[in-house]
PDB file of C-alpha atoms in Angstrom:
ATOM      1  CA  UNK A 675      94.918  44.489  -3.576  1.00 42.00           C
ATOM      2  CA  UNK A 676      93.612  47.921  -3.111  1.00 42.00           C
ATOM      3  CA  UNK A 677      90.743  47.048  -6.035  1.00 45.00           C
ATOM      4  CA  UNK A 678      89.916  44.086  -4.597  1.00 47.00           C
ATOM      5  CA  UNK A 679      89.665  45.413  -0.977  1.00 47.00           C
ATOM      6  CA  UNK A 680      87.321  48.019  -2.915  1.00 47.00           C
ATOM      7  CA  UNK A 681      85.101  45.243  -3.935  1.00 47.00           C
ATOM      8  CA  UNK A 682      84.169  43.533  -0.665  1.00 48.00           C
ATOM      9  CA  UNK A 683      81.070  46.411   0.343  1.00 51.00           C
ATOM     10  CA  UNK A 684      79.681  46.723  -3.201  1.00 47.00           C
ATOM     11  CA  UNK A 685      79.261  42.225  -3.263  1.00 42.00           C
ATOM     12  CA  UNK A 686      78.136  42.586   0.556  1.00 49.00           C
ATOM     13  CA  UNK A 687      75.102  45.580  -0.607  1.00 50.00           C
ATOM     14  CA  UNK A 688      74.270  43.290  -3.831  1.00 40.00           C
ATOM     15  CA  UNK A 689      73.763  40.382  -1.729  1.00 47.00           C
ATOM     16  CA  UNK A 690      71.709  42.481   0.599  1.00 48.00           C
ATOM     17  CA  UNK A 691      69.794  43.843  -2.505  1.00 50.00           C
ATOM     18  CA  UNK A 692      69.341  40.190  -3.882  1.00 51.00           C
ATOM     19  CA  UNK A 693      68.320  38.873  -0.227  1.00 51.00           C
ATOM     20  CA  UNK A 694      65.858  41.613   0.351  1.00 46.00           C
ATOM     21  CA  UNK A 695      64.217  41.643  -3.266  1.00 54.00           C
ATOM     22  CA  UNK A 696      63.860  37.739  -2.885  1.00 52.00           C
ATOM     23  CA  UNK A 697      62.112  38.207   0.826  1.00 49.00           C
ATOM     24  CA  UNK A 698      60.059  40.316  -1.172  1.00 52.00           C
ATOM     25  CA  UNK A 699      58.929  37.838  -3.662  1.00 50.00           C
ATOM     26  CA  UNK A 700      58.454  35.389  -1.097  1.00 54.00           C
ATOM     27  CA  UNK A 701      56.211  37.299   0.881  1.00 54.00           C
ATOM     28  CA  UNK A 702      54.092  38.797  -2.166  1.00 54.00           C
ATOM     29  CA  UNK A 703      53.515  34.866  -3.443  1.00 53.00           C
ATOM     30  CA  UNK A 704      52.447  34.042   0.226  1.00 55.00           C
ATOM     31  CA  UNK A 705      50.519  36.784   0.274  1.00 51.00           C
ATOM     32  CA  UNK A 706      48.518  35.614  -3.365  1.00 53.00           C
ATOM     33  CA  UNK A 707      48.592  31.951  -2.057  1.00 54.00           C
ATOM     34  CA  UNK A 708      46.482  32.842   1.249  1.00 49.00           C
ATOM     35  CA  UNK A 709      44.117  34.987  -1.100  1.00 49.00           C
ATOM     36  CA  UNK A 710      43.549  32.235  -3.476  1.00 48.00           C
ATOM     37  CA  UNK A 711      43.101  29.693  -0.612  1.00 47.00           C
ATOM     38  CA  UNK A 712      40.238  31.969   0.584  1.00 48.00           C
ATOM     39  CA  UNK A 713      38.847  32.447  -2.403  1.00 50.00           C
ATOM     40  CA  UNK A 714      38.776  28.606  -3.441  1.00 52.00           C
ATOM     41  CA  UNK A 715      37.025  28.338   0.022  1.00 69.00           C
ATOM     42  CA  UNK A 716      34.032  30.486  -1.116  1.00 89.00           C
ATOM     43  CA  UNK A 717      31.270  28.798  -2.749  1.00 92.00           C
ATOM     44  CA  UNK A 718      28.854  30.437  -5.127  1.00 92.00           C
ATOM     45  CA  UNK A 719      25.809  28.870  -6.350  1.00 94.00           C
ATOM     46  CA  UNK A 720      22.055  30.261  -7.219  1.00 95.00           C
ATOM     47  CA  UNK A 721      19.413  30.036  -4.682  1.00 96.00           C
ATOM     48  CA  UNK A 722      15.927  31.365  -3.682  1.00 96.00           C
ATOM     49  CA  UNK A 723      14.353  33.265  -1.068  1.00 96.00           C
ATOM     50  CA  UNK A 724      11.310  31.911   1.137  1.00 96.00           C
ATOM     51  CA  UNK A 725       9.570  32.280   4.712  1.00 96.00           C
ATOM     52  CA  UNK A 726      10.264  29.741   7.137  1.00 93.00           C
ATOM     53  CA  UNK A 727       8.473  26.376   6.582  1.00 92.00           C
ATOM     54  CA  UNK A 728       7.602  27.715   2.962  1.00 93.00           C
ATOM     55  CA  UNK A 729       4.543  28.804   2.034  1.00 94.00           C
ATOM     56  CA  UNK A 730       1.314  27.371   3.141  1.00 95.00           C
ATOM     57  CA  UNK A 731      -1.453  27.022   0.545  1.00 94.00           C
ATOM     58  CA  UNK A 732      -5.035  26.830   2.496  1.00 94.00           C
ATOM     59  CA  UNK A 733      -8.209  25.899   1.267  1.00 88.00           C
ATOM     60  CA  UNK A 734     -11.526  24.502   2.716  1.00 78.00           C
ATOM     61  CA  UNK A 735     -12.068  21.145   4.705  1.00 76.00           C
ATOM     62  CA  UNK A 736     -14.503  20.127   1.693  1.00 70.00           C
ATOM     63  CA  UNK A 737     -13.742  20.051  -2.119  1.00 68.00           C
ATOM     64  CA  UNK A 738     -15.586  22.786  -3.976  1.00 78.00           C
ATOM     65  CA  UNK A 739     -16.694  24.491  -1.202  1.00 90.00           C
ATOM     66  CA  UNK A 740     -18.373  28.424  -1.850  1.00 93.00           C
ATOM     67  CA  UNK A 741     -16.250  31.056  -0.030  1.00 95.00           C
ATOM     68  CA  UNK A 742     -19.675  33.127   1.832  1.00 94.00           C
ATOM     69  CA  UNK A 743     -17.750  35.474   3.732  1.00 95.00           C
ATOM     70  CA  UNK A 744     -13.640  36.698   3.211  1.00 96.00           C
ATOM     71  CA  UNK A 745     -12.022  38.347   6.114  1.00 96.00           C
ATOM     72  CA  UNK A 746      -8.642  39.243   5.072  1.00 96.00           C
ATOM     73  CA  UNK A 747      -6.347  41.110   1.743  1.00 96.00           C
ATOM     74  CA  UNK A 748      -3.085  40.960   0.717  1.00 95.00           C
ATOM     75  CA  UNK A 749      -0.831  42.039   3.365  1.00 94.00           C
ATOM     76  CA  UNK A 750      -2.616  41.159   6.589  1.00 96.00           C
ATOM     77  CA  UNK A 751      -0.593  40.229   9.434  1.00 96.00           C
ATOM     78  CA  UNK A 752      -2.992  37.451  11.147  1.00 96.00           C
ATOM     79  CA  UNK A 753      -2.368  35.197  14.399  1.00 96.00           C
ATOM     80  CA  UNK A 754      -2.179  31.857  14.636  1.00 95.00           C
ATOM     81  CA  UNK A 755      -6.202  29.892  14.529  1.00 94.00           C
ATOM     82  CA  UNK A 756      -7.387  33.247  13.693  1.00 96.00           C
ATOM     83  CA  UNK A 757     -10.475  33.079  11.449  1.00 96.00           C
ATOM     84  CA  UNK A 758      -9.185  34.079   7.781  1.00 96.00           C
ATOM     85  CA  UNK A 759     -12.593  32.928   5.921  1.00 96.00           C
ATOM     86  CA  UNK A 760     -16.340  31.418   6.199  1.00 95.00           C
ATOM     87  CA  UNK A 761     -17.949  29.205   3.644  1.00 95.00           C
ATOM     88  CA  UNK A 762     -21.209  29.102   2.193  1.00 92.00           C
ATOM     89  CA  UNK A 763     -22.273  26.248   5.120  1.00 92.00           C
ATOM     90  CA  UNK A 764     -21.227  28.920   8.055  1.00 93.00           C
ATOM     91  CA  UNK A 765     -24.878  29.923   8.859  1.00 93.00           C
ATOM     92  CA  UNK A 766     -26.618  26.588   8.964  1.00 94.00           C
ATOM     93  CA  UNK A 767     -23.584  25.024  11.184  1.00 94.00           C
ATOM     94  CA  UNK A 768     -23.862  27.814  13.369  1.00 95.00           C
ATOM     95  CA  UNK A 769     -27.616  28.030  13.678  1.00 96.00           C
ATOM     96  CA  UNK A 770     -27.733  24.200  14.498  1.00 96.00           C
ATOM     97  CA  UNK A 771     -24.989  24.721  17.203  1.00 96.00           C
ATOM     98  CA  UNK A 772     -27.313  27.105  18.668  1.00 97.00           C
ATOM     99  CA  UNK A 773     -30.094  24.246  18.474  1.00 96.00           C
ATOM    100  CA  UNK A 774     -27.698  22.207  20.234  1.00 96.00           C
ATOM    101  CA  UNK A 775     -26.624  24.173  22.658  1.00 96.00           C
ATOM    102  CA  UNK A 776     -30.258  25.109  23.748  1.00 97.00           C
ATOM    103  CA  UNK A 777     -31.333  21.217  23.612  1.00 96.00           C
ATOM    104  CA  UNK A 778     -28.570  20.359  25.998  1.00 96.00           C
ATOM    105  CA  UNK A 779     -29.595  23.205  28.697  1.00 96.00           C
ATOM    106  CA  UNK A 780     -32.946  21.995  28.048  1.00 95.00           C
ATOM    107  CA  UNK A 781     -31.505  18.267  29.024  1.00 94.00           C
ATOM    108  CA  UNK A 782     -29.348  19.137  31.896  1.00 94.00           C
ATOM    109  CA  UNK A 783     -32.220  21.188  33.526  1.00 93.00           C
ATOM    110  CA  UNK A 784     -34.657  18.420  33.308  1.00 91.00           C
ATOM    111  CA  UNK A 785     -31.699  15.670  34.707  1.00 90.00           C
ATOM    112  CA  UNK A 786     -31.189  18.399  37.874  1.00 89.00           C
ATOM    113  CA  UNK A 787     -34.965  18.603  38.569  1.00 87.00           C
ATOM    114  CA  UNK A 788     -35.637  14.910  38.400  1.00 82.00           C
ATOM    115  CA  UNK A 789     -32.342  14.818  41.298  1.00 82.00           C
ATOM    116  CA  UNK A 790     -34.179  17.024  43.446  1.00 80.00           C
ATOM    117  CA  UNK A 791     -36.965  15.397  43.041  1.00 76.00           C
ATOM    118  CA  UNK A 792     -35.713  12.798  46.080  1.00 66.00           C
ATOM    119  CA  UNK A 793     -37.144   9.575  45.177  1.00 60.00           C
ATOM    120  CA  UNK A 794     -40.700  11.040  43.979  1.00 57.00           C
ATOM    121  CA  UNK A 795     -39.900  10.971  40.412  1.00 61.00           C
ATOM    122  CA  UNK A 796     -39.292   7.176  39.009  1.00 78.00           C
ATOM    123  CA  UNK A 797     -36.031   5.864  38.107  1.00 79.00           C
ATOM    124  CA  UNK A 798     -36.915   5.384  34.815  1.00 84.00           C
ATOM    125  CA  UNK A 799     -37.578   8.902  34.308  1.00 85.00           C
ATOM    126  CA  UNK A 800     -34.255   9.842  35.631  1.00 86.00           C
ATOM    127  CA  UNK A 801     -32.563   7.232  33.332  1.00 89.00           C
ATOM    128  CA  UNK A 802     -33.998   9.084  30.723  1.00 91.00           C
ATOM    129  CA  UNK A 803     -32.925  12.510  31.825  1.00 90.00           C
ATOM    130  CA  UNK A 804     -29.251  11.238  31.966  1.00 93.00           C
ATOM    131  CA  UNK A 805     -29.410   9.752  28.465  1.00 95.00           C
ATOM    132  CA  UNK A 806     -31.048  13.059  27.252  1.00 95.00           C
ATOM    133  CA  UNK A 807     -28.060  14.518  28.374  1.00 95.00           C
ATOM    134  CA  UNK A 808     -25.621  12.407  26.982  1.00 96.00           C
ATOM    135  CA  UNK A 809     -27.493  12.759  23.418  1.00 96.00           C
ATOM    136  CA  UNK A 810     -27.161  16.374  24.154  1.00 96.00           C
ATOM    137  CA  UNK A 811     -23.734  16.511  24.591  1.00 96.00           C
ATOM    138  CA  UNK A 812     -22.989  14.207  21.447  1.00 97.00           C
ATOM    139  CA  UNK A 813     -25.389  16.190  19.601  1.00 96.00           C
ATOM    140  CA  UNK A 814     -23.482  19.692  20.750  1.00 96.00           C
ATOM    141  CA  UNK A 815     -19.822  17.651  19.941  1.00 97.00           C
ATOM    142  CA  UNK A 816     -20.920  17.029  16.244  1.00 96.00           C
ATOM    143  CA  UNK A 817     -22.210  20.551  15.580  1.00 96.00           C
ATOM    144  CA  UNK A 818     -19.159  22.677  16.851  1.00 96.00           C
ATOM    145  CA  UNK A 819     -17.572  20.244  14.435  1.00 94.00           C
ATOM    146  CA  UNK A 820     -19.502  21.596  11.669  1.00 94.00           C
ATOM    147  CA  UNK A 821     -19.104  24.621  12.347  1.00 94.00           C
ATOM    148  CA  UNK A 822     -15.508  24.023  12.598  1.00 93.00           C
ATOM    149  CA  UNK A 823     -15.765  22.919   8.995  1.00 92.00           C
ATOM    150  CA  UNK A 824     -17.284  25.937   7.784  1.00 93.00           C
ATOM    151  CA  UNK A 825     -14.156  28.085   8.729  1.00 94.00           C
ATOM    152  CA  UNK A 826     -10.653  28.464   7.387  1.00 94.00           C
ATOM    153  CA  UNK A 827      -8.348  29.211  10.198  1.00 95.00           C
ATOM    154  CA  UNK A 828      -4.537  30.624  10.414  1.00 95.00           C
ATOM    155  CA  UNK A 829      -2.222  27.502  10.971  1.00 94.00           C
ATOM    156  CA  UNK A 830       0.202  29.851  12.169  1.00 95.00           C
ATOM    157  CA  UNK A 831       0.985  33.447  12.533  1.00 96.00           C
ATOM    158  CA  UNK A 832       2.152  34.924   9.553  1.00 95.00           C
ATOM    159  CA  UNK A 833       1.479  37.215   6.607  1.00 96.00           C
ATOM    160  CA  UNK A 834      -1.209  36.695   3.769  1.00 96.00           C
ATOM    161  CA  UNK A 835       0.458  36.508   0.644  1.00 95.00           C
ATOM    162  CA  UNK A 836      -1.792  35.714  -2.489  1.00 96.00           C
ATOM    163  CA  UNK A 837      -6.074  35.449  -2.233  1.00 96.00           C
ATOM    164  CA  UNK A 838      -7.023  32.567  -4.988  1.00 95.00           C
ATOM    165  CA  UNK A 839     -10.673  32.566  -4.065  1.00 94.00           C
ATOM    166  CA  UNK A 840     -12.764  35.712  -3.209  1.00 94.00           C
ATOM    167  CA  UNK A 841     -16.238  35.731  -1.458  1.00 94.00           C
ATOM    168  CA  UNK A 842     -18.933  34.023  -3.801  1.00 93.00           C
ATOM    169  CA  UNK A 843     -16.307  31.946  -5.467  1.00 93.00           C
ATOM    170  CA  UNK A 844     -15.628  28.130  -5.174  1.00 93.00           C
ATOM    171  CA  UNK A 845     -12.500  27.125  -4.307  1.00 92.00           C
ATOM    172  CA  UNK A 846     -10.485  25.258  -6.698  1.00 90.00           C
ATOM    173  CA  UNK A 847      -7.217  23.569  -7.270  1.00 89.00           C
ATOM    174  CA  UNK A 848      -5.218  26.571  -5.763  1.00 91.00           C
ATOM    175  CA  UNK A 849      -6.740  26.638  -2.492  1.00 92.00           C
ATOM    176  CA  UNK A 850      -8.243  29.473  -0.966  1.00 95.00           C
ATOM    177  CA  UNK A 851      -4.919  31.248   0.353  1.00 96.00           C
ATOM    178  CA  UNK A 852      -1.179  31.639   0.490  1.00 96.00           C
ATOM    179  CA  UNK A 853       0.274  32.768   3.913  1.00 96.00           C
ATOM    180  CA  UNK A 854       4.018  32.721   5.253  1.00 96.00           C
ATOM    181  CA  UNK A 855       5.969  33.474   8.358  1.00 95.00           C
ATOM    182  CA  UNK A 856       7.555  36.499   6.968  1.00 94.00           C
ATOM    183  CA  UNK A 857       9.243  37.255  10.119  1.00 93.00           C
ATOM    184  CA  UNK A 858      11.912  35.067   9.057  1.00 94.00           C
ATOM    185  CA  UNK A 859      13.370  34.805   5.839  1.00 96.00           C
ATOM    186  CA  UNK A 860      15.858  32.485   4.674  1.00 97.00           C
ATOM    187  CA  UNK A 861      17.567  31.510   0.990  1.00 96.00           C
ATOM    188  CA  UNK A 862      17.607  27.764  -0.104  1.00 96.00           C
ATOM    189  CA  UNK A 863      20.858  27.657  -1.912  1.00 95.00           C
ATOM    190  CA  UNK A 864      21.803  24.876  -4.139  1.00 95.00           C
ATOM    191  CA  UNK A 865      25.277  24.151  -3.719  1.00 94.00           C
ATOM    192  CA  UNK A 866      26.844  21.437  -5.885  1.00 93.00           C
ATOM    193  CA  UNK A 867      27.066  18.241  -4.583  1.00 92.00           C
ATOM    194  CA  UNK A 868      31.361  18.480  -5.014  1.00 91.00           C
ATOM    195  CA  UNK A 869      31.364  21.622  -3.545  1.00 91.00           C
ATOM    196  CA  UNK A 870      28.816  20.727  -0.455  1.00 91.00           C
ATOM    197  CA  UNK A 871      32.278  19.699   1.760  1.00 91.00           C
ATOM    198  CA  UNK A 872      33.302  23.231   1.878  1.00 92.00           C
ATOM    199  CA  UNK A 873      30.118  24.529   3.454  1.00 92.00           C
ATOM    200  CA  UNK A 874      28.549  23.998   7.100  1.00 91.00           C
ATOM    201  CA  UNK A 875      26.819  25.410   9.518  1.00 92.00           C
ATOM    202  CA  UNK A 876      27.660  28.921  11.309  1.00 92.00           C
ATOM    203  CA  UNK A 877      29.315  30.326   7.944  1.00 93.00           C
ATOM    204  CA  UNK A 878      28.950  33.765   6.713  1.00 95.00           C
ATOM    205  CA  UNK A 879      27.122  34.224   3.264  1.00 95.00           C
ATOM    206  CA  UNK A 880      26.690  36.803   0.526  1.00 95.00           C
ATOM    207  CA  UNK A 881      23.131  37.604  -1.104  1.00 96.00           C
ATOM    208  CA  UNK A 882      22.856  39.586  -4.228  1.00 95.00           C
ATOM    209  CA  UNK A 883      20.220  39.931  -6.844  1.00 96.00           C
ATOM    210  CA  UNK A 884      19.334  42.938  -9.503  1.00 95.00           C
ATOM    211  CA  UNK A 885      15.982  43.549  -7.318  1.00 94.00           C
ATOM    212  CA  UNK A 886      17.944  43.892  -3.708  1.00 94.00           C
ATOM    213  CA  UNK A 887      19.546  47.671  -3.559  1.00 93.00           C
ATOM    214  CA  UNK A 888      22.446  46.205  -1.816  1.00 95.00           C
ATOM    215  CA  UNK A 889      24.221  42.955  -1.137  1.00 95.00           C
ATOM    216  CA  UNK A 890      22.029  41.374   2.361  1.00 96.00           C
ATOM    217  CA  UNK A 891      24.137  39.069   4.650  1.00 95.00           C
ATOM    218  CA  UNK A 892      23.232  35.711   6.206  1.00 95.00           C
ATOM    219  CA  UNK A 893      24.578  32.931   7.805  1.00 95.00           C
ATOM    220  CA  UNK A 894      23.806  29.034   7.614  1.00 95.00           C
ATOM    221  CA  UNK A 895      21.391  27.603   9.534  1.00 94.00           C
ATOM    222  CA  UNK A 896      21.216  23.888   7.941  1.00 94.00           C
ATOM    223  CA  UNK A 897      23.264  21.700   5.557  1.00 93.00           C
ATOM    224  CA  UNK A 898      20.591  19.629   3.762  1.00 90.00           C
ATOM    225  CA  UNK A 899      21.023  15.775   3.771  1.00 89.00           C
ATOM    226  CA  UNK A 900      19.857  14.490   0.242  1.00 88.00           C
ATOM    227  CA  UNK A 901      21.305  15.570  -2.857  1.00 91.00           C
ATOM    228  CA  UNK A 902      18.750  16.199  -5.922  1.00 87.00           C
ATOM    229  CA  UNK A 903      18.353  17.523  -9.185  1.00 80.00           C
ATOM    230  CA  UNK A 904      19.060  21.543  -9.587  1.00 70.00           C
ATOM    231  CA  UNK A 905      15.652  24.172  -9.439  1.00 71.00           C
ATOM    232  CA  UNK A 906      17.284  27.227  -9.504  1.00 59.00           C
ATOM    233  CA  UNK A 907      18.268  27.712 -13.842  1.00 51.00           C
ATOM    234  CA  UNK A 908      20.367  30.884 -14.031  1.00 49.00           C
ATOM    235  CA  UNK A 909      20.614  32.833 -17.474  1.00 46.00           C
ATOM    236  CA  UNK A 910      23.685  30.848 -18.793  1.00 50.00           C
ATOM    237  CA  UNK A 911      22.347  28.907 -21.942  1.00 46.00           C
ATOM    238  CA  UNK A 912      24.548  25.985 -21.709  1.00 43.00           C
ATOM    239  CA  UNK A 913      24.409  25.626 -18.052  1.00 48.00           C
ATOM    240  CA  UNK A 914      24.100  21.992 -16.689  1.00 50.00           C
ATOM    241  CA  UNK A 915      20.321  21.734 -15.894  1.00 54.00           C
ATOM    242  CA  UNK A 916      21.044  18.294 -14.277  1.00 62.00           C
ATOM    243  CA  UNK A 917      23.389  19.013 -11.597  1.00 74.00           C
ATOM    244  CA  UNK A 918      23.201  17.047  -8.596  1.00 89.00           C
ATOM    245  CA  UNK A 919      22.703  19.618  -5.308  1.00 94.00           C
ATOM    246  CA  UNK A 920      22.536  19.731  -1.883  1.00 94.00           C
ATOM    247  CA  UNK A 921      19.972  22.141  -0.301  1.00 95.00           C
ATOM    248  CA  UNK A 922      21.237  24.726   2.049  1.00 95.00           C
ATOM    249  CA  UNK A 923      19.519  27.134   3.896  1.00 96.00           C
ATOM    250  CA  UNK A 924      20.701  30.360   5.195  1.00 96.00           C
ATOM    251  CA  UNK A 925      19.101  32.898   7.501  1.00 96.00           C
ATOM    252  CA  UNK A 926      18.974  35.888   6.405  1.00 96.00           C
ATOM    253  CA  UNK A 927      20.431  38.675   8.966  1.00 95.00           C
ATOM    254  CA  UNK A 928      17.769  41.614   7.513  1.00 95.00           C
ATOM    255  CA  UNK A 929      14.038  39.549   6.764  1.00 95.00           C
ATOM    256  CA  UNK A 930      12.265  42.593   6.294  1.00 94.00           C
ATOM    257  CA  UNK A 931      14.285  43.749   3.125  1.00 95.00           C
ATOM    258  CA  UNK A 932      13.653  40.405   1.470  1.00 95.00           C
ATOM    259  CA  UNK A 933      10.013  39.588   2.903  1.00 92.00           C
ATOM    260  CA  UNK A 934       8.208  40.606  -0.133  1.00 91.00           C
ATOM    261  CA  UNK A 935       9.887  38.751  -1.914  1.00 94.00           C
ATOM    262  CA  UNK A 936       9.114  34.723  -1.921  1.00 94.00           C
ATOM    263  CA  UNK A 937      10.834  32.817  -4.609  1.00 94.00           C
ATOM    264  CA  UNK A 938      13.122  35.688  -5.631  1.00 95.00           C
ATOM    265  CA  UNK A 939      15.862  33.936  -7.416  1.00 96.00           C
ATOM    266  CA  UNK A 940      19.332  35.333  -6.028  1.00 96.00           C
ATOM    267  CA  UNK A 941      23.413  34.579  -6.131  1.00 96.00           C
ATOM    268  CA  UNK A 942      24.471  33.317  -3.242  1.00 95.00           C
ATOM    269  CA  UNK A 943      28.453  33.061  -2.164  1.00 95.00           C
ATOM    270  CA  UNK A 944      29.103  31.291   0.995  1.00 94.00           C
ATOM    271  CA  UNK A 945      32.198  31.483   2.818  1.00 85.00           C
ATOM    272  CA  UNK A 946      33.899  32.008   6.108  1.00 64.00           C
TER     273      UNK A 946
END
């Protein structure tokens, strides 16, 4: 009696021992379940960085045309319809929209005298005077045109990135120009299409890359809608190099630390 009386609070502490060390398990598996929940809701794919609305390659309004005059490097910041380059038609153009221009004051002139005129001149000679001015005008129209022609202008405002064509030169397949909106920066990351469920818009993402001195941050601006064939090929040999992606592009938090760097090839991990 006495030894089994002495029993009853060493059973009660081991099943407090047992209880405890099995709330402990319990928790620590929990614990490792959340973590690999959040992990298997990360995606990771390769991607690439570039200016909004890409890169815009700009060359003359005629095939072959002779770059006369270049007004811009590398690294110009330029506004939008600003005047980047002349070609080698600039100075005729603009010397026959002076001709025009003078023909059509000429015109209008000669239309306002034969008005005050008041019935002394003929109708036929104010007929004329009208249609002079109408020619003029026309005439005026066509060579602003020309001109036109003869300049490549800024589409938008943005930054020049690459000159293809330098003054004297014709411009060939390449265009004349690149320039960007370097202002904002964004990575197209090509998430696999069975993987494309987990991501949308508003989540948090990861970029890293051995030229970047430290992991940049970003966040999803748009889900593509058409799945296609992978561009981004990382350095593992027996990679897939026809997966089936979706597009996704994220904007990047910090522009300026990527903005010198179009097409940079990057990891991306995208997550909550």
């Amino acid at each position: 009696m006495i030894a089994g009386a002495g029993s009853i609070p060493i059973l009660s502490r081991f099943h407090r021992s047992s209880g405890l060390r099995g709330l402990g398990v319990g928790l620590l598996a929990l614990l490792l379940s959340a973590a690999a929940a959040s992990q298997a809701r990360n995606v990771s794919c390769l991607g690439r960085v570039e200016p909004e609305n890409g890169v815009y390659a700009l060359a003359g309004p005629a095939s072959g045309a002779v770059v006369d005059d270049l007004l811009v490097k590398v690294g110009d910041r330029v506004a939008a319809d600003a005047i980047l380059a002349t070609l080698d038609n600039h100075t005729l153009a603009s010397a026959e929209l002076q001709r025009a221009e003078a023909e059509l004051d000429f015109a209008r002139k000669t239309l306002e005298r034969e008005r005050g005129l008041k019935g002394a001149g003929s109708r036929a000679d104010m007929d004329k005077a009208a249609r002079d001015v109408r020619v003029g005008e026309a005439q005026l129209a066509a060579a602003q045109a020309r001109v036109e022609r003869s300049e490549v202008r800024a589409p938008v405002e943005g930054e020049v990135l690459k000159i293809h064509a330098r003054q004297g030169e014709r411009i060939g397949i390449d265009g004349l120009l690149e320039l960007a909106m370097t202002d904002r920066m964004y990575v197209v990351a090509e998430v696999y299409e069975t993987d494309i469920g987990l991501v949308s818009e508003g989540q948090r993402a990861t970029i890293r890359s051995p030229a970047l001195a430290e992991p940049l941050g970003g966040s999803v601006s748009r889900v593509g809608k058409l799945v296609g064939r992978i561009d981004a090929l990382g350095l593992d040999p027996v990679a897939r190099t026809d997966s089936r992606v979706v597009e996704v592009k994220i904007l990047m938090d910090e522009p300026e630390k990527v903005a010198g760097l179009t097409n940079l090839q990057v990891e991306v991990e995208i997550g909550e």
